[in-house]
mmCIF file of N, CA and C in Angstrom:
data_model
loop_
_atom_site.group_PDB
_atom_site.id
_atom_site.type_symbol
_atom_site.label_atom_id
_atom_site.label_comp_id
_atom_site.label_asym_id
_atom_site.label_seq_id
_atom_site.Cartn_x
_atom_site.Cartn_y
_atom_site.Cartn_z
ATOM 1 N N UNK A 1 0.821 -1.188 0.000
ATOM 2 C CA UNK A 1 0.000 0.000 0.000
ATOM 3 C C UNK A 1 0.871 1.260 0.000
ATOM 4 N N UNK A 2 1.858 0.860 0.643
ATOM 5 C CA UNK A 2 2.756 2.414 0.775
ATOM 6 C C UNK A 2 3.590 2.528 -0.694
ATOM 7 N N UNK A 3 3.592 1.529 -1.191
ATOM 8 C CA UNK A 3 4.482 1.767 -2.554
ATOM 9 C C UNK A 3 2.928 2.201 -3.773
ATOM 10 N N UNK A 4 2.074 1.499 -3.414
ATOM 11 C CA UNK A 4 1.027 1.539 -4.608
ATOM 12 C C UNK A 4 0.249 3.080 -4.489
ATOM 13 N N UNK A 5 0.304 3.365 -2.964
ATOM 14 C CA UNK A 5 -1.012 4.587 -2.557
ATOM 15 C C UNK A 5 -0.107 5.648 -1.965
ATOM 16 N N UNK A 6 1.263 5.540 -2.124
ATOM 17 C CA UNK A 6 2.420 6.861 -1.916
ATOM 18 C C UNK A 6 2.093 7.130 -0.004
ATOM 19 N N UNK A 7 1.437 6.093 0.434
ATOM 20 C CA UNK A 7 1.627 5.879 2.371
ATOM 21 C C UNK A 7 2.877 6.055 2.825
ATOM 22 N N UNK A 8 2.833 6.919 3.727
ATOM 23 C CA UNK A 8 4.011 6.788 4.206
ATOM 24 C C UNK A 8 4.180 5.318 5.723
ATOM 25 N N UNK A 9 5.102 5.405 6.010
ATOM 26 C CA UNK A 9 5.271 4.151 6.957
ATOM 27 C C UNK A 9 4.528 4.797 8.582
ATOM 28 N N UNK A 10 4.388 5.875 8.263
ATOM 29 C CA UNK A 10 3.677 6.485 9.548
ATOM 30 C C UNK A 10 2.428 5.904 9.368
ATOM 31 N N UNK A 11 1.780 6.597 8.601
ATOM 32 C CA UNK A 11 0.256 6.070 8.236
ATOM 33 C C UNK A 11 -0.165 5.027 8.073
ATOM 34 N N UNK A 12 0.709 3.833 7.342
ATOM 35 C CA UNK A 12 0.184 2.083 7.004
ATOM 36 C C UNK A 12 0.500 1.865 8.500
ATOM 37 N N UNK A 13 1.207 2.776 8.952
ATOM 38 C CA UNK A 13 1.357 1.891 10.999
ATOM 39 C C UNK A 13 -0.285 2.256 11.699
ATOM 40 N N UNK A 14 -0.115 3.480 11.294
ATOM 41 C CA UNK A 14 -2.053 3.933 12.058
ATOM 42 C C UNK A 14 -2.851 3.031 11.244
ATOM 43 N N UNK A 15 -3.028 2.714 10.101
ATOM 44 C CA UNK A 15 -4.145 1.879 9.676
ATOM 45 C C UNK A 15 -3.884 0.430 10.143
ATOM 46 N N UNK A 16 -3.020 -0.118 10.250
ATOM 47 C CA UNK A 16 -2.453 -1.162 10.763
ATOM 48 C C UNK A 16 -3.262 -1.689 12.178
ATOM 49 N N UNK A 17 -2.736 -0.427 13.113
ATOM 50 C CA UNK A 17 -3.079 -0.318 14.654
ATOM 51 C C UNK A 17 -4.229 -0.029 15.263
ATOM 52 N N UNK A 18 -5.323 0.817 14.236
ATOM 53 C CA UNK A 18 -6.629 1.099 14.120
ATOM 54 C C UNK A 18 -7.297 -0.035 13.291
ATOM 55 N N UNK A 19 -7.052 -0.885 12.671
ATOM 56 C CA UNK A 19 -7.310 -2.083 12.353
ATOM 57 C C UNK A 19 -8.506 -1.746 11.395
ATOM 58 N N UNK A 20 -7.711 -1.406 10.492
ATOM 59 C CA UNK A 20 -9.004 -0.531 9.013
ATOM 60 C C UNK A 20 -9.554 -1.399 8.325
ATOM 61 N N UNK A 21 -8.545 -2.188 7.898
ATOM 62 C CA UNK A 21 -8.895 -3.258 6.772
ATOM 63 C C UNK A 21 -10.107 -4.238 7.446
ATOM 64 N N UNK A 22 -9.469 -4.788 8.934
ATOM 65 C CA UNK A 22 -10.826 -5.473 9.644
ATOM 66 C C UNK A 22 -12.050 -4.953 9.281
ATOM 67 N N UNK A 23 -11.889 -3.340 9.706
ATOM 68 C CA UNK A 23 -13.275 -2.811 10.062
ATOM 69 C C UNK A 23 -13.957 -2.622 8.547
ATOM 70 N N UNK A 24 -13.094 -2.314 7.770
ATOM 71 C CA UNK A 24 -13.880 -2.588 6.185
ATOM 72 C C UNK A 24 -14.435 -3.594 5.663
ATOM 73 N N UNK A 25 -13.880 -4.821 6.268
ATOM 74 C CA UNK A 25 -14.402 -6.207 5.985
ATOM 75 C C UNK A 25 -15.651 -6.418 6.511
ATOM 76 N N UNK A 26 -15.584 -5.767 7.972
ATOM 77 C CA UNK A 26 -16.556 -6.331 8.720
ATOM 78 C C UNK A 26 -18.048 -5.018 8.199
ATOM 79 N N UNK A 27 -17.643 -4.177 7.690
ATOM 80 C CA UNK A 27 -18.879 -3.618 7.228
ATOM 81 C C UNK A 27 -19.296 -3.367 5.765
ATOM 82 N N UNK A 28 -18.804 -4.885 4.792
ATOM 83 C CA UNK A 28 -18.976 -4.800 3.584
ATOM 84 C C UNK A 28 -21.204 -5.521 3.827
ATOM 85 N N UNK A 29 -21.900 -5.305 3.269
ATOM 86 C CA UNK A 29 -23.194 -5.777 3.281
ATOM 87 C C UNK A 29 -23.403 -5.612 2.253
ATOM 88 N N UNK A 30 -24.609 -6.412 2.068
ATOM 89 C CA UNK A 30 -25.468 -6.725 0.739
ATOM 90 C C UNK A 30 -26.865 -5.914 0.621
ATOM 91 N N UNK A 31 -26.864 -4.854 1.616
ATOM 92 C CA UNK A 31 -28.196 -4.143 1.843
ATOM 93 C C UNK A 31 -28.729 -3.483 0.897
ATOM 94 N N UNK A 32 -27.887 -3.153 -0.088
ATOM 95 C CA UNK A 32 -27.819 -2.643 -1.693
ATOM 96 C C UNK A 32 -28.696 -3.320 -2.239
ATOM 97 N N UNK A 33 -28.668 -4.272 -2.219
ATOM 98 C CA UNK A 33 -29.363 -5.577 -2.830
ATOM 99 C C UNK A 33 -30.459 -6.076 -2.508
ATOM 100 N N UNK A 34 -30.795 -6.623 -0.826
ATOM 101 C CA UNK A 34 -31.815 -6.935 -0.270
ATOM 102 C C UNK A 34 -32.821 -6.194 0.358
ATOM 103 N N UNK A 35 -32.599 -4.500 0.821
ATOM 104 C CA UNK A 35 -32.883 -4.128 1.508
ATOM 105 C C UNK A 35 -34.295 -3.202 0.245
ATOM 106 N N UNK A 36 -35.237 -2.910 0.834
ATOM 107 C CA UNK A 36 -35.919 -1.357 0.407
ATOM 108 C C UNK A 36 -35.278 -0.266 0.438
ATOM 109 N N UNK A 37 -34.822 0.724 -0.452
ATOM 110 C CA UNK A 37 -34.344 1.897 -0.268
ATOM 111 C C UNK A 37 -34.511 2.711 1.026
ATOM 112 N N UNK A 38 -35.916 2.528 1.410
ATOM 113 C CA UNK A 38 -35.922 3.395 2.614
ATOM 114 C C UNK A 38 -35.613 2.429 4.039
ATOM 115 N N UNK A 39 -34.968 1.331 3.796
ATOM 116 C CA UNK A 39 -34.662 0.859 5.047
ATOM 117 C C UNK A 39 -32.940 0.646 4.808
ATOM 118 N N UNK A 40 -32.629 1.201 3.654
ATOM 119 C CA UNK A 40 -31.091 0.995 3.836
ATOM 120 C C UNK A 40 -30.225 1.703 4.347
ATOM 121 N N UNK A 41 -30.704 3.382 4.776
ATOM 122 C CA UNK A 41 -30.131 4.038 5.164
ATOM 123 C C UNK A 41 -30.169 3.733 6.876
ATOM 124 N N UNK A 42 -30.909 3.252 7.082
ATOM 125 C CA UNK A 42 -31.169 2.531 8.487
ATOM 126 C C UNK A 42 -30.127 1.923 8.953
ATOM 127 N N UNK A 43 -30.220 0.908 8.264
ATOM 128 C CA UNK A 43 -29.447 -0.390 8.435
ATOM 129 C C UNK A 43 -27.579 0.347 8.189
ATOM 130 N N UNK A 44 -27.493 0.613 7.392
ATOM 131 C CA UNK A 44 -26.060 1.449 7.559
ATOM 132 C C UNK A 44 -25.615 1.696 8.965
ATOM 133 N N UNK A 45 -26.652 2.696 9.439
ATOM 134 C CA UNK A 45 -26.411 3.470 10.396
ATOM 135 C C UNK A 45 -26.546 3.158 11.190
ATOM 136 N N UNK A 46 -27.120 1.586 11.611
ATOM 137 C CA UNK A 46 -27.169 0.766 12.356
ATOM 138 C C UNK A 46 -25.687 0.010 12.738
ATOM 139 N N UNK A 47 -25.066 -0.159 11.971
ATOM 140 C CA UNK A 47 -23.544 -1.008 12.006
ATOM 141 C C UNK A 47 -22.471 0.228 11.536
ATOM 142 N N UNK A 48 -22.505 0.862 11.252
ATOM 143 C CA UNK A 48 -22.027 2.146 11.159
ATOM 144 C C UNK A 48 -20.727 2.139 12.122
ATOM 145 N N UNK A 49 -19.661 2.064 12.225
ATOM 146 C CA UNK A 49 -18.491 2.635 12.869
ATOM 147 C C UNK A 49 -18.191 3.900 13.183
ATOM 148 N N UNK A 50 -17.957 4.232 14.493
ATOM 149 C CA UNK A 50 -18.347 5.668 14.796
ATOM 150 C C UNK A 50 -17.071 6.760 14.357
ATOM 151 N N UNK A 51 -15.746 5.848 14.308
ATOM 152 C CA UNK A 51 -15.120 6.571 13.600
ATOM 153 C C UNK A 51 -14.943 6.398 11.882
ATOM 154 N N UNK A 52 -15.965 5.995 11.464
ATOM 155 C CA UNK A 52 -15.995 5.815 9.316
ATOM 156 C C UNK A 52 -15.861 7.239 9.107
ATOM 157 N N UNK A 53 -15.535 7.099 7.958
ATOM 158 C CA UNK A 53 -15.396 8.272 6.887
ATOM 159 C C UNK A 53 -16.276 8.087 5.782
ATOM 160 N N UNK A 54 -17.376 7.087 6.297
ATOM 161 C CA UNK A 54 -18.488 6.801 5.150
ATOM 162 C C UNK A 54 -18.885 8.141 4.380
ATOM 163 N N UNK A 55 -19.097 9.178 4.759
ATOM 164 C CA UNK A 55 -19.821 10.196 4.263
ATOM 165 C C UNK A 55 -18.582 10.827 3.458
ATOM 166 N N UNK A 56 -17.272 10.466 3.797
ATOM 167 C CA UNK A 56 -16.378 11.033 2.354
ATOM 168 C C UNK A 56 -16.761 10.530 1.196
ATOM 169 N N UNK A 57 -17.003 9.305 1.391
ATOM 170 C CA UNK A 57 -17.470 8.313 -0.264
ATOM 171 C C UNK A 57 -15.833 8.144 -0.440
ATOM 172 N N UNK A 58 -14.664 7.298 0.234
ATOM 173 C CA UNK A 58 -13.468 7.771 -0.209
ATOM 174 C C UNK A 58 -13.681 6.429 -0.707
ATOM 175 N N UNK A 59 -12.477 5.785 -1.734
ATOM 176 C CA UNK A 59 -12.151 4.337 -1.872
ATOM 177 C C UNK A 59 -11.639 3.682 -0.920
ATOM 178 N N UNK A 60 -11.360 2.211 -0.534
ATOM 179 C CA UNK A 60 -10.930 1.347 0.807
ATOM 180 C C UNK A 60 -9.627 1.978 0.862
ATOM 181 N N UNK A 61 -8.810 2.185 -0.305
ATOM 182 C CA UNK A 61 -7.336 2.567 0.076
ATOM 183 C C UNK A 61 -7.481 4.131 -0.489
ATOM 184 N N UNK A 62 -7.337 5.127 0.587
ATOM 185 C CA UNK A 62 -7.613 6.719 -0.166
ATOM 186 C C UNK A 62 -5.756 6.462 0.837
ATOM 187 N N UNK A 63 -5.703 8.444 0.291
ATOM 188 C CA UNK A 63 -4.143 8.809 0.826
ATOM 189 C C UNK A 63 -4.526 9.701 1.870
ATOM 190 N N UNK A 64 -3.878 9.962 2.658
ATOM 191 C CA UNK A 64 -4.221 11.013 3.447
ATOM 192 C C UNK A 64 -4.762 12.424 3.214
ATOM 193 N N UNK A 65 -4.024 13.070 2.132
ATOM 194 C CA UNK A 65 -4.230 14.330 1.418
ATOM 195 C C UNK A 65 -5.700 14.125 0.834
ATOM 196 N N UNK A 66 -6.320 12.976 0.426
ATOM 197 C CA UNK A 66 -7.767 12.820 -0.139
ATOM 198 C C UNK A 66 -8.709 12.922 1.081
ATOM 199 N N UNK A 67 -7.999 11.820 2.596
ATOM 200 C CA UNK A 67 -9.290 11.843 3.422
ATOM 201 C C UNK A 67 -9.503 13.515 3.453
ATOM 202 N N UNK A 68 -8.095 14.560 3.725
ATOM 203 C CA UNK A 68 -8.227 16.304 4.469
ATOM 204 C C UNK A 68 -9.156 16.833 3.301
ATOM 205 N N UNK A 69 -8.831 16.521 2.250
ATOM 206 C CA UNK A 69 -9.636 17.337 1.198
ATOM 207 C C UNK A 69 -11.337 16.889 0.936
ATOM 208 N N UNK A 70 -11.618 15.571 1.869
ATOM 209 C CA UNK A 70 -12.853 15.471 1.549
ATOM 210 C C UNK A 70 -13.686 15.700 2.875
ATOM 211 N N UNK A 71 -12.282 15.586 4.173
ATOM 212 C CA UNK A 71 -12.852 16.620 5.556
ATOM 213 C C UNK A 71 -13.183 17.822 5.172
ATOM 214 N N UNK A 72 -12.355 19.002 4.694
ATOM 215 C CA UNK A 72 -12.505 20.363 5.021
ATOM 216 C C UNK A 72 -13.648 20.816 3.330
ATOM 217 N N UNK A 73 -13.893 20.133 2.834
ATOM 218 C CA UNK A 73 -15.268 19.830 1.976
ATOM 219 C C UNK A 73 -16.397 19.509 2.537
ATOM 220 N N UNK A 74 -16.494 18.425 3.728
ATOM 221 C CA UNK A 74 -17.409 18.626 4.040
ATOM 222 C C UNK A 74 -17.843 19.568 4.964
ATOM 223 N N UNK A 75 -17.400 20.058 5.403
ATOM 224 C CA UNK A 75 -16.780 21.312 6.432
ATOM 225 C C UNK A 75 -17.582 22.012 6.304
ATOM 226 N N UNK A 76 -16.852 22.409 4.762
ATOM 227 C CA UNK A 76 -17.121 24.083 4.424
ATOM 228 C C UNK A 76 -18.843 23.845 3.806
ATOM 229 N N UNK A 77 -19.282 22.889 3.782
ATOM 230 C CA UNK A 77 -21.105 22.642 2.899
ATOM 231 C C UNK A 77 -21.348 21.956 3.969
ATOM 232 N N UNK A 78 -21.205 22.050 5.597
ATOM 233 C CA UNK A 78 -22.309 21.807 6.252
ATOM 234 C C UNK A 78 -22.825 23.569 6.865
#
């Protein structure tokens, strides 16, 4: 990841130690699929991790400079 996504060894240590990849695994669902539209936003927010960055919309592997730029975006439009 640090050679493919320009990580530095600081950061693959925090995702490492915050255990990202787990927590992405553990909140991949099929609610897309099975759920009614109006019960999927539910169900999200039901299993929801309180520290996600769901509302960036980032990809599983973003860089740091993408999560700040899609923080101080949402920032500035709430």
């Amino acid at each position: 990841m640090t050679k493919r996504y320009g990580w530095t060894k600081r950061i693959l240590a925090n995702f490492i130690e915050a255990q990202t990849y787990e927590k992405y695994l553990l909140n991949q669902t099929n609610f897309d699929l099975t759920l009614p539209e109006e019960r999927r936003v539910q169900a999200k927010l039901a299993i929801k991790d309180e520290y996600s960055f769901d509302f960036a919309e980032l990809l599983p592997e973003y860089s740091e400079h993408e999560l700040e730029i899609q923080l101080v975006n949402n920032i500035r439009h709430s």
